[in-house]
Coordinates of C-alpha atoms and ligand atoms in Angstrom, one line a residue:
M225 CA 22.6 4.9 -3.0
M226 CA 21.0 5.6 -6.2
A227 CA 21.7 3.1 -9.3
D228 CA 23.0 4.2 -12.9
N229 CA 20.1 5.0 -14.2
K230 CA 17.7 5.4 -11.6
E231 CA 16.6 8.8 -11.9
A232 CA 15.4 8.1 -15.6
I233 CA 12.4 5.4 -14.3
K234 CA 9.4 6.8 -14.6
G235 CA 6.0 5.7 -12.4
G236 CA 3.8 2.8 -14.1
E237 CA 6.8 2.5 -16.9
F238 CA 7.3 -0.7 -15.3
L239 CA 4.4 -1.9 -18.1
I240 CA 7.3 -1.0 -20.8
R241 CA 10.5 -1.4 -19.9
E242 CA 12.6 -4.4 -19.2
T243 CA 14.1 -3.4 -15.3
E244 CA 17.4 -4.7 -14.4
A245 CA 17.7 -6.2 -11.3
K246 CA 20.1 -3.5 -10.5
D247 CA 17.6 -0.8 -10.7
I248 CA 15.6 -2.1 -8.0
F249 CA 16.2 -1.8 -4.0
I250 CA 15.9 -4.9 -2.3
P251 CA 15.0 -5.0 1.3
E252 CA 18.3 -6.7 2.6
E253 CA 19.8 -3.6 1.5
F254 CA 19.0 -1.6 4.1
S255 CA 21.8 -0.1 5.9
E256 CA 22.9 -1.0 9.6
E257 CA 21.0 2.8 10.3
Q258 CA 17.6 1.6 9.1
K259 CA 18.3 -1.5 10.5
M260 CA 18.4 -0.4 14.0
M261 CA 15.6 2.1 13.5
A262 CA 13.8 -1.2 12.5
Q263 CA 15.2 -3.2 15.6
A264 CA 14.2 0.1 17.8
T265 CA 10.3 -0.4 16.4
Q266 CA 10.6 -3.9 17.0
D267 CA 11.5 -3.5 20.9
F268 CA 8.8 -0.7 21.3
V269 CA 6.1 -3.3 19.4
E270 CA 7.1 -6.0 21.8
H271 CA 7.9 -3.8 25.5
E272 CA 5.6 -1.0 25.0
V273 CA 2.2 -1.9 22.7
K274 CA 1.8 -5.2 23.2
P275 CA 1.6 -5.5 27.0
L276 CA -1.5 -2.9 26.6
V277 CA -3.2 -4.1 23.5
E278 CA -5.9 -5.7 26.0
R279 CA -6.6 -2.7 27.7
L280 CA -6.7 -0.8 24.1
E281 CA -8.9 -3.5 22.8
K282 CA -11.4 -2.9 26.1
G283 CA -11.9 0.7 25.0
E284 CA -9.0 3.0 27.2
Y285 CA -8.3 4.4 24.0
D286 CA -6.1 7.2 25.9
L287 CA -3.5 4.5 26.4
G288 CA -2.8 5.4 22.3
A289 CA -1.9 9.1 23.2
T290 CA 0.5 7.7 25.7
L291 CA 2.3 5.3 23.6
L292 CA 2.4 7.6 20.4
K293 CA 4.2 10.2 23.3
K294 CA 6.5 7.0 24.1
A295 CA 7.0 6.7 20.1
G296 CA 7.8 10.4 19.7
D297 CA 10.3 9.8 22.9
L298 CA 12.3 7.4 20.4
G299 CA 12.3 9.4 17.4
L300 CA 9.4 7.2 15.8
L301 CA 7.0 10.1 14.9
G302 CA 9.5 12.1 12.6
I303 CA 11.3 9.3 10.6
S304 CA 11.2 11.3 7.8
I305 CA 10.7 14.7 9.0
P306 CA 13.6 17.0 8.5
E307 CA 15.5 17.6 11.7
E308 CA 15.1 21.4 11.7
Y309 CA 11.4 20.5 12.6
G310 CA 12.5 17.8 15.1
G311 CA 12.4 14.5 13.0
L312 CA 15.2 12.4 12.5
G313 CA 15.4 13.4 8.7
M314 CA 15.6 9.8 7.4
N315 CA 13.9 8.8 3.8
F316 CA 10.7 7.5 2.4
N317 CA 11.6 3.9 2.4
T318 CA 12.7 4.0 6.2
S319 CA 9.7 5.5 7.0
I320 CA 7.4 2.5 5.1
L321 CA 10.1 0.3 6.8
I322 CA 8.7 1.5 10.2
A323 CA 5.4 1.4 9.4
D324 CA 6.2 -2.2 8.1
V325 CA 7.7 -3.6 11.5
L326 CA 4.5 -1.3 13.9
G327 CA 2.4 -3.6 11.5
A328 CA 2.2 -6.2 14.0
A329 CA 0.9 -3.6 16.4
G330 CA -2.4 -4.3 15.5
S331 CA -4.8 -1.5 16.6
F332 CA -2.1 0.8 17.7
S333 CA -0.9 0.9 13.7
T334 CA -3.7 2.5 12.3
T335 CA -3.0 5.4 15.4
Y336 CA 0.3 5.3 14.5
G337 CA -0.6 6.1 10.4
A338 CA -3.5 8.7 11.3
H339 CA -0.8 10.4 13.0
T340 CA 2.6 10.2 11.3
G341 CA 0.5 10.1 7.9
I342 CA -2.3 12.0 7.5
G343 CA -2.2 13.8 10.5
T344 CA 1.3 15.0 10.1
L345 CA 2.5 15.2 6.4
P346 CA -0.2 17.6 4.9
I347 CA 1.5 20.4 7.3
L348 CA 5.0 19.3 6.6
Y349 CA 4.3 19.2 2.6
Y350 CA 2.3 22.1 2.5
G351 CA 2.2 24.2 5.5
T352 CA 4.2 27.4 5.4
E353 CA 7.1 27.7 7.7
E354 CA 5.3 29.3 10.2
Q355 CA 2.8 26.4 10.5
K356 CA 5.9 24.0 10.0
Q357 CA 7.6 25.7 12.9
K358 CA 4.5 25.8 15.0
Y359 CA 2.7 22.4 14.5
V360 CA 5.3 19.7 13.1
T361 CA 7.6 20.6 15.8
K362 CA 5.1 18.9 18.3
L363 CA 3.8 16.5 16.1
A364 CA 7.0 15.0 15.3
T365 CA 7.1 14.9 19.2
G366 CA 4.2 13.1 20.5
E367 CA 3.3 16.3 22.3
Y368 CA 0.3 17.0 19.9
V369 CA -1.6 14.2 18.4
G370 CA -2.6 14.8 14.7
C371 CA -5.7 13.6 12.7
Y372 CA -7.2 13.7 9.3
C373 CA -11.0 15.1 8.9
L374 CA -11.5 14.4 5.5
T375 CA -14.7 11.5 5.5
E376 CA -18.4 13.1 5.6
P377 CA -21.2 11.2 6.5
D378 CA -22.0 11.9 2.4
A379 CA -18.8 11.8 0.7
G380 CA -16.5 8.8 1.5
S381 CA -15.1 7.6 -1.8
D382 CA -16.4 10.7 -3.4
A383 CA -14.0 13.0 -1.1
N384 CA -14.9 16.2 -2.9
S385 CA -18.6 16.3 -2.6
G386 CA -18.0 17.3 1.3
K387 CA -20.8 19.9 2.6
S388 CA -18.6 20.8 5.4
K389 CA -18.1 25.0 4.6
A390 CA -16.2 27.9 5.6
V391 CA -16.9 31.5 5.8
L392 CA -14.7 34.3 5.2
S393 CA -15.0 36.8 7.6
S394 CA -15.9 40.3 6.5
D395 CA -12.4 41.5 7.6
K396 CA -10.9 38.2 6.2
S397 CA -9.0 37.5 9.6
H398 CA -11.0 34.3 10.3
Y399 CA -13.2 31.6 8.7
V400 CA -15.9 30.2 10.7
L401 CA -16.7 26.2 10.1
N402 CA -19.7 24.4 10.3
G403 CA -19.8 21.0 9.5
Q404 CA -19.7 17.0 10.6
K405 CA -16.5 14.5 9.6
M406 CA -17.2 11.0 10.0
W407 CA -14.6 8.0 10.9
I408 CA -11.9 10.0 12.0
S409 CA -9.1 8.3 13.5
N410 CA -7.0 9.4 16.7
A411 CA -10.2 11.8 17.0
G412 CA -11.0 10.9 20.4
Y413 CA -7.4 12.5 21.8
A414 CA -5.9 14.5 18.8
D415 CA -4.9 17.8 19.5
L416 CA -4.8 19.2 15.9
M417 CA -7.2 18.5 13.0
I418 CA -6.7 19.0 9.6
V419 CA -10.0 20.1 8.0
F420 CA -11.4 19.8 4.9
A421 CA -14.2 22.0 4.3
K422 CA -15.1 24.4 1.0
I423 CA -14.7 28.1 1.3
D424 CA -18.2 30.0 0.6
D425 CA -19.3 28.9 -2.9
D426 CA -16.2 27.3 -3.7
K427 CA -16.3 23.4 -5.9
R428 CA -13.0 22.6 -4.4
L429 CA -11.9 21.8 -1.1
S430 CA -9.6 24.1 1.0
A431 CA -7.9 22.8 3.9
F432 CA -7.5 24.1 7.3
I433 CA -5.3 23.3 10.4
V434 CA -7.7 23.1 13.1
E435 CA -7.0 23.1 16.8
R436 CA -9.0 20.9 19.3
A437 CA -8.9 23.3 22.0
W438 CA -11.1 25.9 19.4
D439 CA -15.0 26.6 20.6
G440 CA -17.0 24.6 18.7
I441 CA -16.0 21.1 18.4
T442 CA -18.0 18.1 19.2
M443 CA -17.7 14.4 18.8
N444 CA -19.9 11.3 19.5
D445 CA -19.0 8.4 21.0
E446 CA -16.7 6.2 20.0
E447 CA -17.7 4.0 17.3
V448 CA -18.3 0.2 17.8
K449 CA -16.4 -1.5 15.2
L450 CA -15.6 -4.8 13.5
G451 CA -11.5 -4.6 14.2
I452 CA -9.0 -2.3 15.5
K453 CA -11.3 -1.9 18.4
G454 CA -8.0 -0.3 20.1
S455 CA -8.0 2.8 17.7
S456 CA -10.1 5.8 18.3
T457 CA -12.5 6.6 15.5
R458 CA -15.8 9.3 16.3
Q459 CA -17.6 11.9 13.9
V460 CA -16.6 15.2 14.7
F461 CA -19.0 18.4 14.1
F462 CA -17.6 21.6 13.6
N463 CA -20.2 24.4 15.1
D464 CA -19.0 28.2 14.4
V465 CA -15.5 27.3 15.0
K466 CA -13.3 30.1 14.0
I467 CA -10.2 29.6 12.1
P468 CA -8.0 32.1 11.9
A469 CA -6.8 33.0 8.4
E470 CA -3.4 32.0 8.6
N471 CA -4.1 28.3 9.2
L472 CA -5.7 28.3 5.7
L473 CA -3.3 25.1 4.6
S474 CA -1.7 26.1 1.0
T475 CA -3.8 28.1 -1.6
R476 CA -7.9 28.3 -1.6
E477 CA -9.4 25.4 -3.2
N478 CA -5.8 23.5 -3.1
G479 CA -7.5 20.6 -0.3
F480 CA -8.5 17.9 -2.7
K481 CA -4.9 18.2 -4.2
I482 CA -3.3 17.9 -0.9
A483 CA -6.0 15.5 0.0
V484 CA -5.0 13.1 -3.1
N485 CA -0.9 13.6 -2.8
I486 CA -1.1 13.0 1.2
L487 CA -3.1 10.0 0.9
N488 CA -0.8 8.7 -2.2
I489 CA 1.8 8.2 0.6
G490 CA -0.9 6.4 2.9
R491 CA -1.2 4.1 0.6
I492 CA 2.4 2.5 0.0
K493 CA 2.6 2.7 3.9
L494 CA -0.6 1.0 4.4
G495 CA 0.5 -2.0 1.5
A496 CA 3.7 -2.5 3.9
G497 CA 1.9 -1.8 7.4
G498 CA 0.3 -5.0 6.9
I499 CA 3.6 -6.7 6.6
G500 CA 4.4 -7.1 9.9
G501 CA 1.7 -8.4 10.7
M502 CA 1.8 -10.8 8.1
K503 CA 4.8 -11.9 9.6
E504 CA 3.4 -12.2 12.8
T505 CA 0.6 -14.3 11.6
I506 CA 3.3 -16.6 9.8
N507 CA 5.0 -17.1 12.9
L508 CA 1.9 -18.1 14.9
S509 CA 0.5 -19.9 12.5
T510 CA 3.9 -22.2 12.1
Q511 CA 4.2 -22.4 16.0
Y512 CA 0.9 -23.4 16.0
A513 CA 1.2 -26.3 13.4
K514 CA 4.4 -27.7 14.8
E515 CA 2.2 -28.3 17.8
R516 CA -1.1 -29.4 17.1
K517 CA -1.5 -33.0 16.8
Q518 CA -3.7 -34.6 14.6
F519 CA -3.7 -38.3 14.1
K520 CA -0.8 -38.7 16.0
Q521 CA 1.1 -36.1 14.0
P522 CA 2.2 -32.4 14.1
I523 CA -0.8 -30.7 11.4
A524 CA 2.7 -28.9 9.9
N525 CA 3.1 -32.4 8.6
F526 CA -0.5 -32.8 6.4
G527 CA 0.6 -31.1 2.6
A528 CA -2.7 -29.0 3.0
I529 CA -1.3 -26.9 6.4
K530 CA 2.5 -26.8 4.2
Y531 CA 0.3 -25.1 1.2
K532 CA -1.2 -22.9 3.3
L533 CA 2.1 -21.7 4.9
A534 CA 3.9 -22.0 1.7
T535 CA 1.9 -19.6 0.0
M536 CA 1.3 -17.1 3.2
A537 CA 5.2 -16.8 3.0
T538 CA 5.4 -16.2 -0.8
K539 CA 3.0 -13.6 -0.5
T540 CA 4.5 -11.7 1.9
F541 CA 7.5 -11.8 0.4
V542 CA 6.1 -10.1 -2.9
T543 CA 4.5 -7.9 -0.5
E544 CA 7.5 -6.9 1.0
T545 CA 9.0 -6.7 -2.3
L546 CA 7.0 -4.3 -4.3
S547 CA 6.4 -1.8 -1.6
Y548 CA 10.3 -1.3 -1.1
R549 CA 11.1 -1.1 -4.7
A550 CA 8.5 1.4 -5.1
G551 CA 9.6 3.4 -2.2
Q552 CA 12.8 3.9 -3.0
D553 CA 12.1 4.6 -6.4
I554 CA 10.4 7.4 -4.3
D555 CA 13.1 8.8 -2.8
D556 CA 15.6 8.4 -5.9
K557 CA 13.3 10.4 -8.1
T558 CA 13.2 13.2 -5.0
D559 CA 16.8 13.4 -4.8
A560 CA 17.0 13.6 -8.3
L561 CA 14.7 16.2 -8.7
V562 CA 16.7 17.9 -5.7
A563 CA 19.7 17.3 -7.6
G564 CA 18.3 19.3 -10.4
G565 CA 17.5 22.2 -8.0
M566 CA 13.8 22.0 -7.0
E567 CA 12.8 22.6 -3.3
K568 CA 13.0 19.8 -1.2
N569 CA 9.3 19.8 -0.7
E570 CA 8.0 19.9 -3.9
A571 CA 10.7 17.2 -4.8
K572 CA 9.2 15.1 -2.0
L573 CA 5.6 15.5 -3.3
K574 CA 6.5 14.9 -6.9
G575 CA 8.5 11.8 -6.4
I576 CA 5.5 10.6 -4.7
A577 CA 3.0 11.9 -7.5
Q578 CA 5.4 10.3 -10.6
F579 CA 4.9 6.9 -8.5
A580 CA 1.2 7.1 -7.6
I581 CA 0.5 4.0 -9.5
E582 CA 2.5 2.0 -7.8
C583 CA 1.2 3.4 -4.2
S584 CA -2.1 2.1 -5.5
I585 CA -0.4 -1.2 -6.4
S586 CA 1.1 -2.0 -3.2
K587 CA -2.1 -0.6 -0.9
V588 CA -4.2 -3.2 -3.2
H589 CA -1.9 -6.0 -2.9
G590 CA -0.5 -5.6 0.7
S591 CA -4.4 -5.2 2.2
E592 CA -5.6 -8.6 -0.1
V593 CA -2.6 -10.3 0.9
L594 CA -3.1 -9.3 5.0
A595 CA -6.6 -10.8 4.2
Y596 CA -5.4 -13.9 2.9
I597 CA -3.0 -14.5 5.2
V598 CA -5.6 -14.0 8.0
D599 CA -8.1 -15.5 7.4
E600 CA -5.5 -19.0 6.6
G601 CA -4.2 -18.2 10.1
V602 CA -7.4 -18.7 11.6
Q603 CA -7.6 -21.7 9.5
I604 CA -4.6 -23.4 10.6
Y605 CA -5.8 -22.5 14.3
G606 CA -8.7 -24.8 13.5
G607 CA -11.6 -24.5 16.0
M608 CA -9.2 -22.4 17.9
G609 CA -8.9 -19.4 15.7
F610 CA -12.5 -18.7 15.7
S611 CA -12.1 -18.4 20.1
E612 CA -11.0 -14.8 21.3
D613 CA -8.9 -16.8 23.4
A614 CA -6.4 -17.3 20.4
P615 CA -4.7 -14.4 18.8
M616 CA -6.3 -15.2 15.1
A617 CA -9.4 -13.5 15.8
R618 CA -8.5 -10.4 16.3
A619 CA -5.6 -10.1 13.3
Y620 CA -8.8 -11.1 11.3
R621 CA -11.1 -8.3 12.4
D622 CA -8.0 -6.0 12.1
A623 CA -7.0 -6.8 8.8
R624 CA -10.6 -6.0 7.4
I625 CA -10.8 -2.3 7.6
T626 CA -7.2 -2.7 5.4
K627 CA -9.0 -2.8 2.4
I628 CA -11.7 0.1 3.3
Y629 CA -9.9 3.2 4.2
E630 CA -7.2 5.1 2.2
G631 CA -8.9 4.9 -1.0
T632 CA -10.9 1.8 -1.1
N633 CA -9.3 -1.3 -2.9
E634 CA -12.2 -0.4 -6.0
I635 CA -11.4 3.5 -5.9
N636 CA -7.7 2.4 -6.6
R637 CA -7.9 -0.3 -8.7
I638 CA -9.4 2.2 -10.9
L639 CA -7.0 4.8 -10.2
I640 CA -4.3 2.3 -11.2
V641 CA -5.9 1.9 -14.8
D642 CA -6.9 5.9 -14.8
M643 CA -3.5 7.0 -14.3
L644 CA -1.6 4.9 -16.5
I645 CA -4.3 5.9 -19.4
K646 CA -4.1 9.4 -18.4
R647 CA 0.1 9.8 -18.7
A648 CA -0.7 7.8 -22.0
M649 CA -2.8 10.3 -23.7
K650 CA -0.8 12.9 -22.6
G651 CA 2.8 11.6 -23.8
Q652 CA 4.6 11.6 -20.6
L653 CA 4.5 7.2 -21.1
D654 CA 4.8 5.9 -24.4
L655 CA 2.5 3.1 -24.0
M656 CA 0.3 3.0 -27.6
G657 CA 3.9 2.2 -29.3
P658 CA 4.4 -1.1 -27.4
A659 CA 0.8 -1.8 -27.8
W660 CA 1.1 -1.1 -31.5
A661 CA 4.1 -3.4 -31.4
V662 CA 1.9 -6.1 -29.5
Q663 CA -0.8 -5.7 -31.9
K664 CA 1.6 -6.5 -35.0
E665 CA 2.7 -9.0 -33.3
L666 CA -0.6 -11.2 -32.9
T667 CA -1.2 -11.7 -36.6
S668 CA 3.0 -12.4 -37.2
V669 CA 4.6 -15.7 -37.2
P670 CA 5.6 -16.4 -33.6
D671 CA 9.3 -15.4 -32.6
F672 CA 10.7 -18.9 -30.9
A673 CA 13.7 -16.7 -29.5
S674 CA 16.6 -19.0 -28.3
I675 CA 17.2 -18.9 -24.1
D676 CA 20.5 -19.9 -22.1
N677 CA 18.7 -21.9 -19.7
T678 CA 21.9 -21.6 -17.7
V679 CA 21.2 -18.1 -16.9
L680 CA 19.1 -17.5 -13.7
F681 CA 15.5 -16.3 -14.6
A682 CA 16.1 -16.7 -18.1
K683 CA 12.8 -18.1 -18.9
E684 CA 10.9 -16.7 -16.2
K685 CA 11.8 -13.4 -17.6
L686 CA 10.8 -14.1 -20.8
V687 CA 7.4 -15.1 -19.1
I688 CA 7.2 -11.7 -17.4
K689 CA 7.8 -9.6 -21.1
N690 CA 5.5 -11.8 -22.5
L691 CA 2.6 -11.0 -19.6
K692 CA 3.5 -7.2 -20.0
K693 CA 2.3 -8.1 -23.7
A694 CA -0.6 -9.5 -22.2
A695 CA -1.9 -6.4 -20.5
L696 CA -1.0 -3.8 -23.1
M697 CA -3.2 -6.1 -25.9
V698 CA -6.2 -6.2 -23.3
S699 CA -6.1 -2.9 -22.3
G700 CA -4.7 -1.4 -25.6
G701 CA -7.7 -3.3 -27.1
A702 CA -10.1 -1.8 -24.1
V703 CA -8.9 1.8 -24.9
K704 CA -9.5 1.1 -28.5
K705 CA -13.1 -0.4 -28.8
L706 CA -14.5 1.5 -25.8
E707 CA -12.5 4.7 -25.8
A708 CA -14.2 7.3 -23.6
K709 CA -17.1 4.8 -22.3
L710 CA -14.1 2.5 -21.0
G711 CA -14.6 4.3 -17.4
D712 CA -18.3 3.1 -17.4
E713 CA -16.9 -0.3 -17.6
Q714 CA -15.6 -1.0 -14.0
E715 CA -15.7 -4.8 -14.4
I716 CA -13.0 -4.5 -17.4
L717 CA -10.8 -1.9 -15.2
M718 CA -10.9 -4.1 -12.4
N719 CA -9.6 -6.7 -14.5
V720 CA -6.8 -4.6 -16.5
A721 CA -5.7 -3.7 -12.6
D722 CA -5.5 -6.9 -11.3
M723 CA -3.0 -7.5 -14.4
L724 CA -1.2 -4.7 -13.6
I725 CA -0.8 -5.5 -9.9
E726 CA 0.5 -9.0 -11.3
I727 CA 2.9 -8.2 -13.3
Y728 CA 4.7 -5.5 -11.0
A729 CA 4.3 -7.6 -8.2
A730 CA 6.0 -11.0 -9.9
E731 CA 8.8 -8.5 -12.0
S732 CA 9.5 -6.9 -8.9
T733 CA 10.1 -10.7 -7.0
L734 CA 11.8 -11.6 -9.4
L735 CA 14.4 -9.0 -9.9
R736 CA 14.5 -9.1 -6.1
V737 CA 15.9 -12.7 -5.7
E738 CA 17.9 -12.0 -8.6
K739 CA 19.7 -9.9 -7.2
L740 CA 20.1 -11.4 -4.0
V741 CA 21.0 -14.5 -5.3
G742 CA 24.1 -12.2 -6.5
M743 CA 24.8 -11.2 -3.5
K744 CA 24.3 -14.6 -1.7
G745 CA 24.8 -17.4 -3.8
E746 CA 21.9 -19.3 -5.2
E747 CA 22.3 -22.0 -2.9
A748 CA 21.5 -19.6 -0.2
C749 CA 18.5 -18.3 -1.9
A750 CA 16.9 -21.9 -2.6
G751 CA 13.4 -21.1 -0.8
Q752 CA 13.8 -17.3 -2.6
I753 CA 14.1 -18.8 -5.8
D754 CA 10.9 -21.3 -5.6
M755 CA 8.7 -18.7 -4.5
A756 CA 9.4 -16.4 -7.0
K757 CA 8.7 -19.1 -9.3
I758 CA 5.5 -20.3 -7.0
N759 CA 4.3 -16.2 -7.2
L760 CA 5.4 -16.2 -11.4
H761 CA 2.6 -19.1 -11.9
H762 CA 0.0 -17.6 -9.5
A763 CA 0.5 -14.6 -11.8
V764 CA 0.6 -16.2 -15.0
N765 CA -2.8 -17.4 -14.0
I766 CA -4.4 -14.3 -12.8
V767 CA -3.2 -12.6 -16.1
N768 CA -5.1 -15.2 -17.7
N769 CA -7.9 -15.1 -16.3
A770 CA -8.3 -11.3 -15.7
G771 CA -7.2 -11.1 -19.4
K772 CA -9.6 -13.5 -20.6
E773 CA -12.8 -12.0 -18.8
A774 CA -11.9 -8.9 -19.9
L775 CA -11.8 -9.5 -23.8
F776 CA -14.9 -11.6 -23.2
A777 CA -16.7 -8.2 -22.3
F778 CA -15.2 -5.7 -24.9
S779 CA -14.8 -8.0 -28.0
D780 CA -16.5 -10.6 -30.4
G781 CA -15.8 -12.1 -33.8
D782 CA -12.1 -12.8 -35.6
E783 CA -11.0 -10.2 -33.2
M784 CA -11.5 -11.9 -29.9
R785 CA -10.8 -15.3 -31.8
V786 CA -7.1 -13.6 -32.4
M787 CA -6.6 -11.8 -29.1
L788 CA -7.2 -15.0 -27.1
L789 CA -5.1 -16.8 -29.3
G790 CA -2.9 -13.7 -28.3
L791 CA -3.4 -14.4 -24.8
K792 CA -2.6 -17.6 -25.1
R793 CA 0.5 -17.4 -26.2
F794 CA 1.4 -14.6 -23.8
T795 CA 0.1 -16.3 -20.9
K796 CA 2.7 -19.5 -21.3
I797 CA 4.6 -21.1 -18.7
D798 CA 6.8 -24.1 -18.6
P799 CA 5.0 -27.2 -16.4
W800 CA 7.1 -26.9 -12.8
N801 CA 6.1 -29.0 -9.6
L802 CA 4.7 -26.4 -7.6
K803 CA 3.7 -29.2 -5.2
E804 CA 6.9 -29.8 -4.3
A805 CA 8.3 -26.0 -4.9
R806 CA 5.8 -25.4 -1.9
R807 CA 6.6 -27.9 0.5
R808 CA 10.2 -27.2 0.5
V809 CA 9.2 -23.3 1.7
A810 CA 7.1 -24.5 3.7
N811 CA 9.8 -26.5 5.2
I812 CA 11.9 -23.5 5.9
L813 CA 9.3 -22.5 7.7
I814 CA 8.7 -25.2 9.9
E815 CA 12.4 -25.6 10.4
N816 CA 12.8 -22.0 11.3
G817 CA 9.6 -22.2 13.4
G818 CA 8.2 -19.1 11.2
Y819 CA 9.5 -16.0 8.6
A820 CA 12.7 -16.4 7.7
F821 CA 13.4 -14.8 4.3
Ligands
FAD154 C1 -11.7 2.7 11.1 C2 -12.4 3.4 10.1 C3 -11.3 4.8 10.2 C4 -11.0 5.6 8.9 N1 -10.0 6.6 9.1 C5 -10.5 8.4 8.1 C6 -9.5 8.7 8.8 O1 -8.8 9.0 9.8 N2 -10.5 10.2 8.0 C7 -11.1 10.5 7.4 O2 -11.1 11.2 6.2 N3 -11.9 9.2 7.2 C8 -12.0 8.2 7.8 N4 -12.0 6.9 7.6 C9 -13.3 6.7 6.6 C10 -12.8 6.3 5.0 O3 -11.4 6.5 4.3 C11 -13.6 5.6 3.7 O4 -15.2 5.1 4.7 C12 -13.5 5.3 2.7 O5 -12.8 6.3 1.9 C13 -15.0 4.6 2.0 O6 -15.6 5.8 2.0 P1 -17.1 5.2 2.4 O7 -17.4 4.9 3.9 O8 -18.4 6.4 2.7 O9 -17.6 4.3 1.5 P2 -18.7 4.6 0.0 O10 -18.0 5.4 -0.3 O11 -20.0 4.6 0.3 O12 -18.4 3.4 -0.8 C14 -19.2 1.6 -0.4 C15 -18.9 1.0 -1.5 O13 -18.8 1.5 -3.0 C16 -17.6 1.5 -3.5 N5 -17.4 2.8 -4.3 C17 -17.9 4.0 -4.2 N6 -17.5 4.6 -5.3 C18 -17.0 4.0 -6.1 C19 -17.0 4.3 -7.8 N7 -17.3 5.1 -8.2 N8 -17.0 3.0 -8.4 C20 -16.7 1.9 -7.5 N9 -16.8 1.3 -6.7 C21 -17.2 2.8 -5.8 C22 -16.5 1.4 -2.8 O14 -15.5 0.8 -3.2 C23 -17.4 0.6 -1.2 O15 -17.2 -1.0 -1.8 C24 -12.3 5.3 8.3 C25 -12.7 4.4 8.1 C26 -13.0 3.5 8.9 C27 -14.0 2.5 8.7

């Protein structure tokens, strides 16, 4: 259900808008149908995927295709594919929920993500009716396995610089494709490939639907990887491959746009796709900490271990919160556009593009939280964490890829700031007004607004409001000072991105818990209240540190002094016993034997 004014919310606007709890979706609001789908996925992971993990890891890659077929039989490959193409027609947020649960499936979550996301969606969103009927129907059931061939040996982050070339035949009946693609997930058993190449001497990429069975496609052996060893990853070579003209996807030179839009979808799913793995790691770590005894007691009794468990749970709760907030915002925007008369596919793409900033935030946040959690998981297991006989070593290796693919975290951080500034320049987001108001506030007497301490999170919301001012001050100051040169000062972009990520995460978490308290009462949400506040303190630290680093980098003299004072004022937070709060959260985990929020 869409809240009253949801369709009015814009991507990136969180920085200048005071969002209310009722305006965000929280995972506790998933419908019975969505929960049933999540349960079916959980059962699939437990009963079908996990028993095959060892064999997959040892190189029986084709089992990935077998599992995809089984997932197809259960409907898991077509969650948000419309029914007319063999899918279940559920909303985008449900597909994020399924990616979340599959996050506990190790390598197979990459196989699944590559197939259902980048392998299927280009045709679903950009294909002709004929292409969709011919291919999406088969991808939705698992009859065909899909893959996505964008990266080349010399074209990774700079994807548009690829050298693969398609030449249109003189009778315009077909293209002849030559080129080399690298790091292609599912390549070993894919039946269908979305291939990006430049036609003739075009400057921009075009996209093609290529069938594996066609002549001229060869592959290298499987890559020997650090992690996700059970997923197939190969180099693919195209040698004079004849592609029928009707297999051009969308229009000539529209490939880069397709690649970017599809990656936006992949990004939020990747961020959320870590959640299942995070929860699994927390469950295993909690159980191990309860069982492992040192100094005549379970290591779970030690404050240092409680700190880890509580932080792991808090970070997971936060990733979950922001991913589903953004996911539902995308759905609501899409629904609003459809209600306004827009064609469904176009509305979906517009909805996703509108929240591209939040998709990048989700990717960076989720992948870095996952990295933190598996690292602490290894640490809680001690020496056993380093052993291939225990589950942490594989989780640790598998997690590492998430910071690299679907746009590295550096590229995503740059995009977060770049998109925000571009939207401000185009007048789509009014950042200038609020940034100017903050500048004026810097030289005025602080306004000590009275706070009603009986209202839940009244103080904390003021902290969020101030953190937004800090980000506006720093980013506005950097734009003013460096203008077009800001793009060359990537360190500052990274600082600003960190501030924005933490603000979105902290605000979302407070609003989720506020809404939850409204549903269940404060007593039932004690752990969640603690986590929201723990995370807020963390956000204040990051915003303060990143803000300082940025100010040191681009300002000096009086200007720097005024802004540093402003930063101090905008990153104030009352002292609160974080140690006790973390212990309370850890004790909930220990009592429940795992993640219980
Ligand atoms: C296991 C695996 C599976 C994959 N699956 C697929 C797939 O199915 N399909 C597909 O097309 N691709 C796939 N990829 C490729 C993946 O998307 C790329 O590896 C990724 O985009 C990075 O490109 P690169 O490896 O060339 O690194 P590079 O682009 O060379 O980057 C190297 C480093 O430089 C940094 N960097 C690069 N440019 C900039 C910049 N402008 N500013 C600041 N820093 C920069 C990067 O952040 C990174 O830290 C996969 C990769 C792996 C490892």
